[in-house]
Structures are given as C-alpha cells and as structure tokens.
Amino acid sequence: MPVAGAVLLASCASPSTRIATGLGGYGLSEGSARCMGDRLQSRLSLGQLRQLGRAAQALSQSQAGRLTASDLIRAGAQVNDVKIPLEVTKAAASCGALREAAGVQGG
C-alpha cells in the first residue's frame, strides 16, 4: 500500500513535488531535491522534464537506482536539448547538490 499511495499522491502533486520525489528516490537529500525540483520546474518545459526523467531512469537502472547530481547532469546531456544539462547543472550547483555528491560540508 505505501507504494500505491505514493504513486496516487504523486499523481496529484505539482510538477515540482514530483521532480523532488523522483530526485529523492535517486538518493539526493530532501533539501537538495526540493530545491532542484523548484528550479527545474520553473526553467524547463514539461516535455523537457519528461525527457530528463526518461534519461535519468535509464541511467539509474545501470547504477542500482542511485544517482548523484553529476549523474543527473550526465543524464541530461544524453538528451538532444542543450538547455536540459545546463539547467540541471545550474540547479545542482545553486542547491548544493554538487557539494553533497562530493561529500563537502556546506559553509
């Protein structure tokens, strides 16, 4: 039931919340995932977000389901749209996800 409930809840959630939930599922912290979700929702179209989601899902299958911010940038670069990796990079950097992936403490 928890999975079905999460899917049902996600279907009613805003794109930002769905993005954050997906990023959290890949292993990003809640704060970084929420921040990146907000930024990506405001800067990418729904079609671009879908392309990024498909690329990230494909990459995660080869990495036991976990992705770092750097992996998400790499997934975005696999899509034939230069705006996607650019916006993922900007969101990851401004939300602290790159420092998080590197294990660097904020400061």
CSV table of N, CA and C in Angstrom, one decimal:
chain,number,residue,atom,x,y,z
A,1,MET,N,0.8,-1.2,0.0
A,1,MET,CA,0.0,0.0,0.0
A,1,MET,C,0.9,1.3,0.0
A,2,PRO,N,2.0,1.3,0.7
A,2,PRO,CA,2.8,2.6,0.7
A,2,PRO,C,3.2,3.0,-0.8
A,3,VAL,N,3.6,2.1,-1.6
A,3,VAL,CA,4.0,2.4,-3.0
A,3,VAL,C,2.7,2.9,-3.8
A,4,ALA,N,1.6,2.2,-3.7
A,4,ALA,CA,0.4,2.7,-4.4
A,4,ALA,C,0.0,4.0,-3.9
A,5,GLY,N,0.1,4.3,-2.6
A,5,GLY,CA,-0.3,5.6,-2.0
A,5,GLY,C,0.6,6.6,-2.5
A,6,ALA,N,1.9,6.4,-2.6
A,6,ALA,CA,2.9,7.3,-3.1
A,6,ALA,C,2.6,7.7,-4.5
A,7,VAL,N,2.3,6.7,-5.3
A,7,VAL,CA,2.0,6.9,-6.7
A,7,VAL,C,0.8,7.8,-6.9
A,8,LEU,N,-0.3,7.4,-6.1
A,8,LEU,CA,-1.5,8.2,-6.1
A,8,LEU,C,-1.3,9.6,-5.7
A,9,LEU,N,-0.5,9.8,-4.6
A,9,LEU,CA,-0.2,11.2,-4.1
A,9,LEU,C,0.6,11.9,-5.1
A,10,ALA,N,1.6,11.3,-5.7
A,10,ALA,CA,2.4,11.9,-6.7
A,10,ALA,C,1.6,12.4,-7.9
A,11,SER,N,0.6,11.6,-8.3
A,11,SER,CA,-0.2,12.0,-9.5
A,11,SER,C,-1.0,13.3,-9.2
A,12,CYS,N,-1.2,13.6,-8.0
A,12,CYS,CA,-2.0,14.8,-7.6
A,12,CYS,C,-1.0,16.0,-7.3
A,13,ALA,N,0.2,15.7,-7.2
A,13,ALA,CA,1.2,16.7,-6.7
A,13,ALA,C,1.6,17.6,-7.9
A,14,SER,N,2.2,18.7,-7.5
A,14,SER,CA,2.7,19.7,-8.5
A,14,SER,C,3.9,19.1,-9.2
A,15,PRO,N,4.2,19.6,-10.4
A,15,PRO,CA,5.5,19.1,-11.1
A,15,PRO,C,6.7,19.2,-10.2
A,16,SER,N,6.8,20.3,-9.5
A,16,SER,CA,8.0,20.5,-8.6
A,16,SER,C,8.1,19.4,-7.5
A,17,THR,N,6.9,19.0,-7.0
A,17,THR,CA,6.9,18.0,-5.9
A,17,THR,C,7.2,16.6,-6.6
A,18,ARG,N,6.7,16.4,-7.8
A,18,ARG,CA,7.0,15.1,-8.4
A,18,ARG,C,8.5,15.0,-8.8
A,19,ILE,N,9.1,16.1,-9.2
A,19,ILE,CA,10.5,16.1,-9.5
A,19,ILE,C,11.3,15.9,-8.2
A,20,ALA,N,11.0,16.6,-7.2
A,20,ALA,CA,11.7,16.4,-5.9
A,20,ALA,C,11.6,15.0,-5.4
A,21,THR,N,10.4,14.4,-5.5
A,21,THR,CA,10.2,13.0,-5.1
A,21,THR,C,11.1,12.0,-5.9
A,22,GLY,N,11.1,12.3,-7.2
A,22,GLY,CA,12.0,11.5,-8.1
A,22,GLY,C,13.4,11.6,-7.7
A,23,LEU,N,13.9,12.8,-7.5
A,23,LEU,CA,15.3,13.1,-7.2
A,23,LEU,C,15.6,12.5,-5.8
A,24,GLY,N,14.7,12.6,-4.9
A,24,GLY,CA,14.9,11.9,-3.6
A,24,GLY,C,15.0,10.4,-3.7
A,25,GLY,N,14.2,9.9,-4.6
A,25,GLY,CA,14.3,8.4,-4.8
A,25,GLY,C,15.6,8.0,-5.4
A,26,TYR,N,16.3,8.9,-6.1
A,26,TYR,CA,17.6,8.6,-6.7
A,26,TYR,C,18.7,8.7,-5.6
A,27,GLY,N,18.4,9.3,-4.5
A,27,GLY,CA,19.4,9.4,-3.4
A,27,GLY,C,19.8,10.8,-3.0
A,28,LEU,N,19.2,11.9,-3.6
A,28,LEU,CA,19.5,13.2,-3.2
A,28,LEU,C,18.8,13.5,-1.9
A,29,SER,N,19.4,14.4,-1.1
A,29,SER,CA,18.8,14.8,0.2
A,29,SER,C,17.5,15.5,-0.1
A,30,GLU,N,16.6,15.5,0.9
A,30,GLU,CA,15.3,16.1,0.7
A,30,GLU,C,15.4,17.6,0.3
A,31,GLY,N,16.3,18.3,1.0
A,31,GLY,CA,16.5,19.7,0.7
A,31,GLY,C,17.0,20.0,-0.7
A,32,SER,N,18.0,19.3,-1.1
A,32,SER,CA,18.5,19.5,-2.5
A,32,SER,C,17.5,19.1,-3.5
A,33,ALA,N,16.8,18.0,-3.3
A,33,ALA,CA,15.8,17.5,-4.2
A,33,ALA,C,14.7,18.5,-4.3
A,34,ARG,N,14.2,19.1,-3.2
A,34,ARG,CA,13.1,20.1,-3.3
A,34,ARG,C,13.6,21.3,-4.0
A,35,CYS,N,14.8,21.8,-3.7
A,35,CYS,CA,15.3,23.0,-4.3
A,35,CYS,C,15.5,22.8,-5.8
A,36,MET,N,16.1,21.7,-6.2
A,36,MET,CA,16.2,21.4,-7.6
A,36,MET,C,14.9,21.2,-8.3
A,37,GLY,N,13.9,20.6,-7.7
A,37,GLY,CA,12.6,20.4,-8.3
A,37,GLY,C,12.0,21.8,-8.6
A,38,ASP,N,12.1,22.7,-7.6
A,38,ASP,CA,11.5,24.0,-7.8
A,38,ASP,C,12.2,24.7,-9.0
A,39,ARG,N,13.5,24.7,-9.1
A,39,ARG,CA,14.2,25.3,-10.1
A,39,ARG,C,14.0,24.7,-11.5
A,40,LEU,N,14.0,23.4,-11.5
A,40,LEU,CA,13.8,22.7,-12.8
A,40,LEU,C,12.4,22.9,-13.4
A,41,GLN,N,11.4,22.9,-12.5
A,41,GLN,CA,10.0,23.2,-12.9
A,41,GLN,C,9.9,24.5,-13.5
A,42,SER,N,10.6,25.5,-13.0
A,42,SER,CA,10.4,26.9,-13.5
A,42,SER,C,11.2,27.2,-14.7
A,43,ARG,N,12.2,26.3,-15.0
A,43,ARG,CA,13.1,26.6,-16.1
A,43,ARG,C,13.0,25.7,-17.3
A,44,LEU,N,12.4,24.5,-17.1
A,44,LEU,CA,12.2,23.5,-18.2
A,44,LEU,C,10.8,23.3,-18.5
A,45,SER,N,10.5,23.0,-19.7
A,45,SER,CA,9.1,22.7,-20.1
A,45,SER,C,8.7,21.3,-19.6
A,46,LEU,N,7.5,21.0,-19.7
A,46,LEU,CA,7.0,19.7,-19.3
A,46,LEU,C,7.7,18.6,-20.1
A,47,GLY,N,7.8,18.9,-21.4
A,47,GLY,CA,8.4,17.9,-22.3
A,47,GLY,C,9.9,17.7,-22.0
A,48,GLN,N,10.6,18.8,-21.7
A,48,GLN,CA,12.0,18.7,-21.3
A,48,GLN,C,12.1,17.9,-20.0
A,49,LEU,N,11.2,18.1,-19.1
A,49,LEU,CA,11.3,17.4,-17.8
A,49,LEU,C,11.0,15.9,-18.0
A,50,ARG,N,10.1,15.6,-18.9
A,50,ARG,CA,9.9,14.2,-19.3
A,50,ARG,C,11.1,13.5,-19.9
A,51,GLN,N,11.8,14.2,-20.8
A,51,GLN,CA,13.0,13.7,-21.4
A,51,GLN,C,14.1,13.5,-20.4
A,52,LEU,N,14.2,14.4,-19.5
A,52,LEU,CA,15.2,14.3,-18.4
A,52,LEU,C,14.9,13.1,-17.5
A,53,GLY,N,13.6,12.9,-17.2
A,53,GLY,CA,13.2,11.8,-16.4
A,53,GLY,C,13.4,10.5,-17.0
A,54,ARG,N,13.2,10.4,-18.3
A,54,ARG,CA,13.5,9.1,-19.0
A,54,ARG,C,15.0,8.8,-19.0
A,55,ALA,N,15.8,9.8,-19.3
A,55,ALA,CA,17.2,9.6,-19.3
A,55,ALA,C,17.8,9.3,-18.0
A,56,ALA,N,17.3,9.9,-16.9
A,56,ALA,CA,17.7,9.6,-15.6
A,56,ALA,C,17.3,8.2,-15.2
A,57,GLN,N,16.1,7.8,-15.5
A,57,GLN,CA,15.6,6.5,-15.2
A,57,GLN,C,16.5,5.4,-15.9
A,58,ALA,N,16.8,5.6,-17.1
A,58,ALA,CA,17.6,4.7,-17.9
A,58,ALA,C,19.0,4.6,-17.2
A,59,LEU,N,19.6,5.7,-16.8
A,59,LEU,CA,20.9,5.7,-16.2
A,59,LEU,C,20.9,5.1,-14.8
A,60,SER,N,19.8,5.3,-14.1
A,60,SER,CA,19.7,4.7,-12.7
A,60,SER,C,19.6,3.2,-12.8
A,61,GLN,N,19.0,2.7,-13.8
A,61,GLN,CA,18.9,1.2,-13.9
A,61,GLN,C,20.3,0.6,-14.0
A,62,SER,N,21.3,1.3,-14.6
A,62,SER,CA,22.6,0.7,-14.7
A,62,SER,C,23.4,1.0,-13.4
A,63,GLN,N,22.9,1.8,-12.5
A,63,GLN,CA,23.6,2.2,-11.3
A,63,GLN,C,22.8,1.8,-10.0
A,64,ALA,N,22.1,0.7,-10.0
A,64,ALA,CA,21.4,0.2,-8.8
A,64,ALA,C,20.4,1.3,-8.3
A,65,GLY,N,19.9,2.1,-9.1
A,65,GLY,CA,18.9,3.1,-8.7
A,65,GLY,C,19.3,4.4,-8.1
A,66,ARG,N,20.6,4.5,-7.8
A,66,ARG,CA,21.1,5.7,-7.2
A,66,ARG,C,21.8,6.6,-8.2
A,67,LEU,N,21.6,7.9,-8.1
A,67,LEU,CA,22.2,8.8,-8.9
A,67,LEU,C,22.7,10.0,-8.1
A,68,THR,N,23.9,10.5,-8.5
A,68,THR,CA,24.3,11.8,-7.9
A,68,THR,C,23.9,12.9,-8.8
A,69,ALA,N,24.1,14.2,-8.3
A,69,ALA,CA,23.9,15.3,-9.1
A,69,ALA,C,24.7,15.3,-10.4
A,70,SER,N,25.9,14.8,-10.3
A,70,SER,CA,26.7,14.7,-11.5
A,70,SER,C,26.1,13.7,-12.5
A,71,ASP,N,25.6,12.6,-12.0
A,71,ASP,CA,24.9,11.6,-12.8
A,71,ASP,C,23.7,12.3,-13.5
A,72,LEU,N,22.9,13.1,-12.8
A,72,LEU,CA,21.8,13.7,-13.4
A,72,LEU,C,22.2,14.7,-14.5
A,73,ILE,N,23.3,15.4,-14.3
A,73,ILE,CA,23.8,16.3,-15.4
A,73,ILE,C,24.2,15.4,-16.6
A,74,ARG,N,24.8,14.3,-16.4
A,74,ARG,CA,25.2,13.4,-17.4
A,74,ARG,C,24.0,12.8,-18.2
A,75,ALA,N,22.9,12.5,-17.4
A,75,ALA,CA,21.7,12.0,-18.0
A,75,ALA,C,21.1,13.1,-18.9
A,76,GLY,N,21.1,14.4,-18.4
A,76,GLY,CA,20.6,15.5,-19.1
A,76,GLY,C,21.3,15.7,-20.4
A,77,ALA,N,22.6,15.4,-20.4
A,77,ALA,CA,23.5,15.6,-21.6
A,77,ALA,C,23.1,14.6,-22.7
A,78,GLN,N,22.5,13.5,-22.3
A,78,GLN,CA,22.2,12.4,-23.2
A,78,GLN,C,21.0,12.8,-24.1
A,79,VAL,N,20.2,13.8,-23.6
A,79,VAL,CA,19.0,14.3,-24.3
A,79,VAL,C,19.5,15.3,-25.4
A,80,ASN,N,18.9,15.3,-26.5
A,80,ASN,CA,19.3,16.2,-27.6
A,80,ASN,C,18.7,17.6,-27.4
A,81,ASP,N,19.0,18.2,-26.3
A,81,ASP,CA,18.5,19.6,-25.9
A,81,ASP,C,19.5,20.2,-25.0
A,82,VAL,N,20.3,21.2,-25.5
A,82,VAL,CA,21.4,21.7,-24.7
A,82,VAL,C,20.9,22.4,-23.4
A,83,LYS,N,19.6,22.9,-23.4
A,83,LYS,CA,19.1,23.6,-22.2
A,83,LYS,C,19.0,22.6,-21.0
A,84,ILE,N,18.7,21.4,-21.2
A,84,ILE,CA,18.5,20.5,-20.1
A,84,ILE,C,19.7,20.3,-19.2
A,85,PRO,N,20.9,19.9,-19.8
A,85,PRO,CA,22.0,19.7,-18.9
A,85,PRO,C,22.5,21.1,-18.3
A,86,LEU,N,22.3,22.2,-19.0
A,86,LEU,CA,22.6,23.5,-18.5
A,86,LEU,C,21.8,23.8,-17.3
A,87,GLU,N,20.5,23.6,-17.3
A,87,GLU,CA,19.6,23.9,-16.2
A,87,GLU,C,19.8,22.9,-15.1
A,88,VAL,N,20.1,21.7,-15.4
A,88,VAL,CA,20.3,20.7,-14.3
A,88,VAL,C,21.6,21.1,-13.6
A,89,THR,N,22.6,21.5,-14.3
A,89,THR,CA,23.9,21.9,-13.7
A,89,THR,C,23.7,23.2,-12.8
A,90,LYS,N,23.0,24.1,-13.3
A,90,LYS,CA,22.7,25.4,-12.5
A,90,LYS,C,21.9,25.0,-11.3
A,91,ALA,N,20.9,24.2,-11.4
A,91,ALA,CA,20.1,23.8,-10.3
A,91,ALA,C,20.9,23.1,-9.2
A,92,ALA,N,21.7,22.1,-9.7
A,92,ALA,CA,22.5,21.3,-8.8
A,92,ALA,C,23.5,22.2,-8.0
A,93,ALA,N,24.2,23.1,-8.8
A,93,ALA,CA,25.1,24.0,-8.1
A,93,ALA,C,24.5,24.9,-7.1
A,94,SER,N,23.4,25.5,-7.5
A,94,SER,CA,22.8,26.5,-6.6
A,94,SER,C,22.1,25.9,-5.4
A,95,CYS,N,21.7,24.6,-5.6
A,95,CYS,CA,21.0,23.9,-4.5
A,95,CYS,C,21.9,23.1,-3.6
A,96,GLY,N,23.2,23.1,-3.8
A,96,GLY,CA,24.2,22.4,-3.0
A,96,GLY,C,24.3,21.0,-3.3
A,97,ALA,N,23.7,20.5,-4.4
A,97,ALA,CA,23.7,19.1,-4.7
A,97,ALA,C,25.1,18.6,-5.1
A,98,LEU,N,25.8,19.5,-5.8
A,98,LEU,CA,27.2,19.1,-6.2
A,98,LEU,C,28.1,18.9,-5.0
A,99,ARG,N,28.0,19.8,-4.0
A,99,ARG,CA,28.8,19.7,-2.8
A,99,ARG,C,28.4,18.4,-2.1
A,100,GLU,N,27.1,18.2,-2.0
A,100,GLU,CA,26.5,17.0,-1.3
A,100,GLU,C,27.1,15.7,-2.0
A,101,ALA,N,27.1,15.7,-3.3
A,101,ALA,CA,27.6,14.5,-4.0
A,101,ALA,C,29.1,14.3,-3.7
A,102,ALA,N,29.8,15.4,-3.6
A,102,ALA,CA,31.3,15.3,-3.3
A,102,ALA,C,31.6,15.0,-1.8
A,103,GLY,N,30.5,15.1,-1.0
A,103,GLY,CA,30.8,14.9,0.4
A,103,GLY,C,31.3,16.1,1.1
A,104,VAL,N,31.2,17.3,0.6
A,104,VAL,CA,31.7,18.5,1.1
A,104,VAL,C,30.6,19.1,2.0
A,105,GLN,N,31.0,19.5,3.2
A,105,GLN,CA,30.1,20.2,4.1
A,105,GLN,C,29.9,21.6,3.6
A,106,GLY,N,28.6,22.1,3.8
A,106,GLY,CA,28.3,23.5,3.4
A,106,GLY,C,29.0,24.5,4.3
A,107,GLY,N,29.2,25.7,3.9
A,107,GLY,CA,29.8,26.7,4.7
A,107,GLY,C,30.0,28.0,4.2
